[in-house]
PDB file of C-alpha atoms in Angstrom:
ATOM      1  CA  MET A   1      10.906  21.540  43.092  1.00 60.00           C
ATOM      2  CA  ILE A   2       9.262  18.484  41.595  1.00 65.00           C
ATOM      3  CA  LYS A   3       7.702  16.178  44.223  1.00 72.00           C
ATOM      4  CA  GLY A   4       6.338  12.702  43.928  1.00 77.00           C
ATOM      5  CA  PHE A   5       7.165   9.977  41.442  1.00 79.00           C
ATOM      6  CA  LYS A   6       4.178  10.892  39.275  1.00 74.00           C
ATOM      7  CA  GLN A   7       5.451  14.435  38.687  1.00 71.00           C
ATOM      8  CA  ILE A   8       9.055  13.231  38.402  1.00 69.00           C
ATOM      9  CA  LYS A   9       8.052  10.678  35.701  1.00 65.00           C
ATOM     10  CA  GLU A  10       6.132  13.397  33.819  1.00 66.00           C
ATOM     11  CA  ALA A  11       9.168  15.739  33.918  1.00 63.00           C
ATOM     12  CA  MET A  12      11.476  12.945  32.744  1.00 59.00           C
ATOM     13  CA  ASP A  13       9.100  11.925  29.971  1.00 59.00           C
ATOM     14  CA  LYS A  14       8.971  15.507  28.672  1.00 55.00           C
ATOM     15  CA  THR A  15      12.748  15.842  28.610  1.00 52.00           C
ATOM     16  CA  ALA A  16      13.255  12.460  27.001  1.00 57.00           C
ATOM     17  CA  SER A  17      10.945  13.223  24.100  1.00 84.00           C
ATOM     18  CA  ILE A  18      12.882  16.248  22.818  1.00 87.00           C
ATOM     19  CA  PHE A  19      15.347  15.532  19.947  1.00 91.00           C
ATOM     20  CA  LYS A  20      18.782  16.599  20.935  1.00 90.00           C
ATOM     21  CA  MET A  21      22.178  16.640  19.137  1.00 91.00           C
ATOM     22  CA  LYS A  22      25.712  17.708  19.963  1.00 92.00           C
ATOM     23  CA  SER A  23      27.909  19.881  17.807  1.00 92.00           C
ATOM     24  CA  GLY A  24      29.402  17.882  14.901  1.00 92.00           C
ATOM     25  CA  GLU A  25      26.855  15.084  15.357  1.00 95.00           C
ATOM     26  CA  ASN A  26      24.541  13.843  12.592  1.00 95.00           C
ATOM     27  CA  LYS A  27      21.427  11.759  12.820  1.00 96.00           C
ATOM     28  CA  LEU A  28      18.922  10.198  10.490  1.00 97.00           C
ATOM     29  CA  ILE A  29      15.288  11.199  11.092  1.00 96.00           C
ATOM     30  CA  ARG A  30      11.835  10.850   9.494  1.00 96.00           C
ATOM     31  CA  VAL A  31       9.136  13.459   9.901  1.00 95.00           C
ATOM     32  CA  LEU A  32       6.067  11.503  11.123  1.00 95.00           C
ATOM     33  CA  VAL A  33       3.170  13.829  10.305  1.00 93.00           C
ATOM     34  CA  PRO A  34       2.346  16.057   7.386  1.00 93.00           C
ATOM     35  CA  THR A  35       3.722  19.544   7.905  1.00 92.00           C
ATOM     36  CA  SER A  36       0.175  20.879   7.860  1.00 93.00           C
ATOM     37  CA  GLU A  37      -0.272  19.176  11.251  1.00 93.00           C
ATOM     38  CA  VAL A  38       2.755  20.482  13.176  1.00 94.00           C
ATOM     39  CA  ALA A  39       2.262  22.962  16.018  1.00 93.00           C
ATOM     40  CA  ALA A  40       4.106  26.148  16.884  1.00 95.00           C
ATOM     41  CA  THR A  41       4.026  28.643  19.746  1.00 95.00           C
ATOM     42  CA  TRP A  42       5.757  31.671  21.242  1.00 96.00           C
ATOM     43  CA  GLU A  43       7.379  30.416  24.449  1.00 95.00           C
ATOM     44  CA  HIS A  44       9.619  31.457  27.289  1.00 95.00           C
ATOM     45  CA  VAL A  45      12.235  29.048  28.581  1.00 91.00           C
ATOM     46  CA  GLU A  46      13.066  30.125  32.061  1.00 89.00           C
ATOM     47  CA  GLN A  47      15.096  28.767  34.910  1.00 86.00           C
ATOM     48  CA  ILE A  48      12.718  28.973  37.875  1.00 80.00           C
ATOM     49  CA  GLY A  49      13.504  27.354  41.212  1.00 76.00           C
ATOM     50  CA  GLY A  50      16.562  25.679  39.753  1.00 78.00           C
ATOM     51  CA  PHE A  51      14.606  23.964  36.965  1.00 80.00           C
ATOM     52  CA  TRP A  52      14.077  24.897  33.307  1.00 83.00           C
ATOM     53  CA  LYS A  53      10.442  25.539  32.480  1.00 87.00           C
ATOM     54  CA  THR A  54       8.932  26.046  29.053  1.00 91.00           C
ATOM     55  CA  ILE A  55       5.938  28.443  29.379  1.00 93.00           C
ATOM     56  CA  GLU A  56       3.688  29.516  26.550  1.00 94.00           C
ATOM     57  CA  CYS A  57       3.717  33.301  26.088  1.00 96.00           C
ATOM     58  CA  ILE A  58       0.273  34.767  26.696  1.00 95.00           C
ATOM     59  CA  GLY A  59       0.979  37.866  24.571  1.00 93.00           C
ATOM     60  CA  LYS A  60       3.220  40.882  25.005  1.00 90.00           C
ATOM     61  CA  LYS A  61       0.419  42.988  26.437  1.00 92.00           C
ATOM     62  CA  ASP A  62      -0.407  40.576  29.341  1.00 93.00           C
ATOM     63  CA  CYS A  63       2.620  38.362  29.735  1.00 95.00           C
ATOM     64  CA  PRO A  64       4.569  39.035  33.026  1.00 94.00           C
ATOM     65  CA  LEU A  65       7.698  37.524  31.451  1.00 94.00           C
ATOM     66  CA  CYS A  66       7.575  39.904  28.507  1.00 94.00           C
ATOM     67  CA  LYS A  67       6.989  42.797  30.815  1.00 93.00           C
ATOM     68  CA  ALA A  68      10.076  41.756  32.797  1.00 91.00           C
ATOM     69  CA  GLY A  69      12.134  42.092  29.618  1.00 92.00           C
ATOM     70  CA  ARG A  70      12.275  38.415  28.737  1.00 92.00           C
ATOM     71  CA  ALA A  71      11.685  37.939  25.063  1.00 93.00           C
ATOM     72  CA  PRO A  72       9.791  34.865  23.907  1.00 95.00           C
ATOM     73  CA  SER A  73      11.070  32.669  21.118  1.00 95.00           C
ATOM     74  CA  PHE A  74       9.013  31.037  18.313  1.00 96.00           C
ATOM     75  CA  LYS A  75       9.321  27.297  18.281  1.00 95.00           C
ATOM     76  CA  THR A  76       7.775  24.674  16.069  1.00 96.00           C
ATOM     77  CA  TYR A  77       7.204  21.208  17.453  1.00 95.00           C
ATOM     78  CA  ILE A  78       7.654  18.543  14.750  1.00 95.00           C
ATOM     79  CA  PRO A  79       7.065  14.813  15.587  1.00 95.00           C
ATOM     80  CA  ILE A  80       9.941  12.731  14.196  1.00 95.00           C
ATOM     81  CA  LEU A  81      11.372   9.240  14.364  1.00 95.00           C
ATOM     82  CA  ASP A  82      15.007   9.182  15.498  1.00 95.00           C
ATOM     83  CA  ILE A  83      15.904   6.188  13.337  1.00 95.00           C
ATOM     84  CA  ALA A  84      19.122   5.188  15.124  1.00 91.00           C
ATOM     85  CA  ASP A  85      17.375   5.224  18.550  1.00 91.00           C
ATOM     86  CA  ASP A  86      14.107   3.875  17.115  1.00 92.00           C
ATOM     87  CA  LYS A  87      12.244   6.418  19.260  1.00 93.00           C
ATOM     88  CA  VAL A  88       9.594   8.993  18.558  1.00 94.00           C
ATOM     89  CA  LYS A  89      10.773  12.474  19.565  1.00 94.00           C
ATOM     90  CA  ILE A  90       9.805  16.134  19.083  1.00 94.00           C
ATOM     91  CA  LEU A  91      12.126  18.223  16.918  1.00 94.00           C
ATOM     92  CA  LYS A  92      11.796  21.620  18.691  1.00 93.00           C
ATOM     93  CA  ALA A  93      12.742  23.870  15.767  1.00 93.00           C
ATOM     94  CA  SER A  94      13.658  27.537  15.629  1.00 93.00           C
ATOM     95  CA  LYS A  95      12.406  29.835  12.900  1.00 94.00           C
ATOM     96  CA  GLU A  96      15.622  29.332  10.950  1.00 92.00           C
ATOM     97  CA  VAL A  97      15.306  25.523  11.008  1.00 94.00           C
ATOM     98  CA  VAL A  98      11.681  25.774   9.957  1.00 95.00           C
ATOM     99  CA  LYS A  99      12.603  28.052   7.068  1.00 94.00           C
ATOM    100  CA  ALA A 100      15.157  25.435   5.957  1.00 93.00           C
ATOM    101  CA  LEU A 101      12.579  22.639   6.210  1.00 95.00           C
ATOM    102  CA  ILE A 102       9.957  24.682   4.279  1.00 95.00           C
ATOM    103  CA  ALA A 103      12.504  25.217   1.464  1.00 93.00           C
ATOM    104  CA  PHE A 104      13.401  21.564   1.636  1.00 92.00           C
ATOM    105  CA  GLU A 105       9.754  20.496   1.324  1.00 95.00           C
ATOM    106  CA  ASP A 106       9.200  22.977  -1.550  1.00 96.00           C
ATOM    107  CA  GLU A 107      12.123  21.371  -3.401  1.00 95.00           C
ATOM    108  CA  TYR A 108      11.653  17.661  -2.565  1.00 94.00           C
ATOM    109  CA  GLY A 109       7.982  17.206  -1.536  1.00 94.00           C
ATOM    110  CA  ASP A 110       6.391  15.474   1.398  1.00 94.00           C
ATOM    111  CA  LEU A 111       8.887  15.182   4.266  1.00 95.00           C
ATOM    112  CA  THR A 112       7.122  12.092   5.595  1.00 93.00           C
ATOM    113  CA  GLN A 113       8.179  10.225   2.461  1.00 93.00           C
ATOM    114  CA  MET A 114      11.961  10.494   2.948  1.00 94.00           C
ATOM    115  CA  ASP A 115      14.622  10.259   5.579  1.00 96.00           C
ATOM    116  CA  LEU A 116      16.586  13.351   6.437  1.00 96.00           C
ATOM    117  CA  LYS A 117      20.204  13.370   7.586  1.00 96.00           C
ATOM    118  CA  VAL A 118      20.555  16.205  10.056  1.00 95.00           C
ATOM    119  CA  VAL A 119      23.977  17.702  10.857  1.00 95.00           C
ATOM    120  CA  ARG A 120      24.451  20.058  13.751  1.00 94.00           C
ATOM    121  CA  LEU A 121      27.344  22.601  13.558  1.00 93.00           C
ATOM    122  CA  GLY A 122      28.314  25.055  16.282  1.00 92.00           C
ATOM    123  CA  GLU A 123      27.357  25.718  19.876  1.00 89.00           C
ATOM    124  CA  GLY A 124      24.831  27.922  21.700  1.00 83.00           C
ATOM    125  CA  LEU A 125      23.551  30.849  19.657  1.00 79.00           C
ATOM    126  CA  LYS A 126      26.024  30.076  16.864  1.00 87.00           C
ATOM    127  CA  THR A 127      24.382  26.708  16.033  1.00 89.00           C
ATOM    128  CA  THR A 128      23.272  25.842  12.477  1.00 90.00           C
ATOM    129  CA  TYR A 129      21.660  22.688  11.098  1.00 91.00           C
ATOM    130  CA  GLN A 130      22.013  21.234   7.671  1.00 92.00           C
ATOM    131  CA  PHE A 131      19.545  18.761   6.099  1.00 94.00           C
ATOM    132  CA  PHE A 132      20.290  16.154   3.450  1.00 95.00           C
ATOM    133  CA  ARG A 133      17.679  14.078   1.627  1.00 94.00           C
ATOM    134  CA  LYS A 134      18.104  10.333   1.988  1.00 93.00           C
ATOM    135  CA  ASP A 135      16.148   7.424   0.505  1.00 91.00           C
ATOM    136  CA  PRO A 136      13.463   6.332   2.946  1.00 89.00           C
ATOM    137  CA  THR A 137      14.274   3.459   5.300  1.00 87.00           C
ATOM    138  CA  LYS A 138      11.717   0.668   5.021  1.00 90.00           C
ATOM    139  CA  ILE A 139       9.823   1.227   8.266  1.00 88.00           C
ATOM    140  CA  ASP A 140       6.236   0.652   9.182  1.00 88.00           C
ATOM    141  CA  LEU A 141       5.507   4.146  10.487  1.00 87.00           C
ATOM    142  CA  SER A 142       2.009   3.235  11.616  1.00 88.00           C
ATOM    143  CA  LYS A 143       3.338   1.552  14.749  1.00 89.00           C
ATOM    144  CA  TYR A 144       4.909   4.876  15.882  1.00 91.00           C
ATOM    145  CA  MET A 145       1.869   7.109  15.406  1.00 90.00           C
ATOM    146  CA  SER A 146       0.382   6.310  18.842  1.00 88.00           C
ATOM    147  CA  MET A 147       3.697   7.214  20.467  1.00 89.00           C
ATOM    148  CA  ILE A 148       3.736  10.840  19.274  1.00 90.00           C
ATOM    149  CA  PRO A 149       3.758  13.126  22.341  1.00 85.00           C
ATOM    150  CA  ASP A 150       1.260  15.951  22.408  1.00 84.00           C
ATOM    151  CA  PRO A 151       3.274  19.156  21.864  1.00 82.00           C
ATOM    152  CA  GLU A 152       0.959  20.934  24.326  1.00 82.00           C
ATOM    153  CA  SER A 153       2.173  18.642  27.068  1.00 83.00           C
ATOM    154  CA  LEU A 154       5.695  19.969  26.579  1.00 84.00           C
ATOM    155  CA  VAL A 155       4.762  23.649  27.070  1.00 87.00           C
ATOM    156  CA  GLU A 156       3.124  24.825  30.282  1.00 87.00           C
ATOM    157  CA  GLN A 157       0.031  26.873  29.606  1.00 90.00           C
ATOM    158  CA  LEU A 158      -0.309  29.164  32.515  1.00 91.00           C
ATOM    159  CA  THR A 159      -2.486  32.126  33.306  1.00 92.00           C
ATOM    160  CA  LYS A 160      -1.066  35.580  33.966  1.00 92.00           C
ATOM    161  CA  GLU A 161      -1.574  35.040  37.696  1.00 92.00           C
ATOM    162  CA  GLU A 162       0.182  31.652  37.654  1.00 91.00           C
ATOM    163  CA  ILE A 163       3.164  33.154  35.831  1.00 91.00           C
ATOM    164  CA  GLU A 164       3.334  36.019  38.316  1.00 90.00           C
ATOM    165  CA  GLU A 165       3.207  33.526  41.191  1.00 89.00           C
ATOM    166  CA  LEU A 166       6.086  31.530  39.714  1.00 85.00           C
ATOM    167  CA  LEU A 167       8.155  34.712  39.344  1.00 83.00           C
ATOM    168  CA  ASP A 168       7.294  35.921  42.807  1.00 82.00           C
ATOM    169  CA  GLY A 169       8.334  32.623  44.349  1.00 74.00           C
ATOM    170  CA  ASP A 170      11.674  32.483  42.602  1.00 60.00           C
ATOM    171  CA  THR A 171      14.203  34.660  44.309  1.00 43.00           C
ATOM    172  CA  ASN A 172      16.877  33.557  41.844  1.00 47.00           C
ATOM    173  CA  ALA A 173      14.888  34.486  38.765  1.00 45.00           C
ATOM    174  CA  THR A 174      17.318  36.090  36.361  1.00 46.00           C
ATOM    175  CA  PRO A 175      16.994  36.183  32.613  1.00 46.00           C
ATOM    176  CA  PRO A 176      19.242  33.465  31.179  1.00 44.00           C
ATOM    177  CA  SER A 177      21.522  34.511  28.294  1.00 43.00           C
ATOM    178  CA  ASP A 178      20.783  31.247  26.426  1.00 45.00           C
ATOM    179  CA  PRO A 179      18.370  28.812  28.060  1.00 45.00           C
ATOM    180  CA  ASP A 180      19.438  26.083  25.616  1.00 44.00           C
ATOM    181  CA  ASP A 181      23.158  26.229  26.482  1.00 38.00           C
ATOM    182  CA  GLU A 182      23.220  23.181  28.750  1.00 37.00           C
ATOM    183  CA  GLU A 183      21.797  20.564  26.426  1.00 38.00           C
ATOM    184  CA  LEU A 184      20.398  22.181  23.333  1.00 34.00           C
ATOM    185  CA  PRO A 185      17.072  20.901  22.169  1.00 42.00           C
ATOM    186  CA  PHE A 186      16.967  21.114  18.407  1.00 40.00           C
TER     187      PHE A 186
END
């Protein structure tokens, strides 16, 4: 359980900064940093104590979650501007989305120099995303740079002992079939 306004605000801020879309929806985005600066990690998304937690995997050999049969997923955290909302968010991208963006960058060049129309199709594990190049919107991106959340603040970095303690304290800990089913982050 999250206690105290400080912790509640931190939890709300983390959730609010993830870019989300519904099936059939499309949005216009701009990648804010060169792709050489984006971060990626192997992570576990677990429901513990009734709340979803994103925990960095500490490696198959030592990770209690891996040992419990919970496979980590590889996610890349890309700072973007959601143009319609005029908000800086993190595009939490799967390997498939990153492959598409790499191919897109190979074809069209620097992703920070263009707008991308993103279309989400499907639900749950059957979700795909399509990207379309758009002419860049005239936006002063420098005013958004200080608003980029630190990707490390979105993923809990816990020790083996802290992960074990979380699992021991959660009597309802069951491996979710798809942790992103409720409101899919990108």
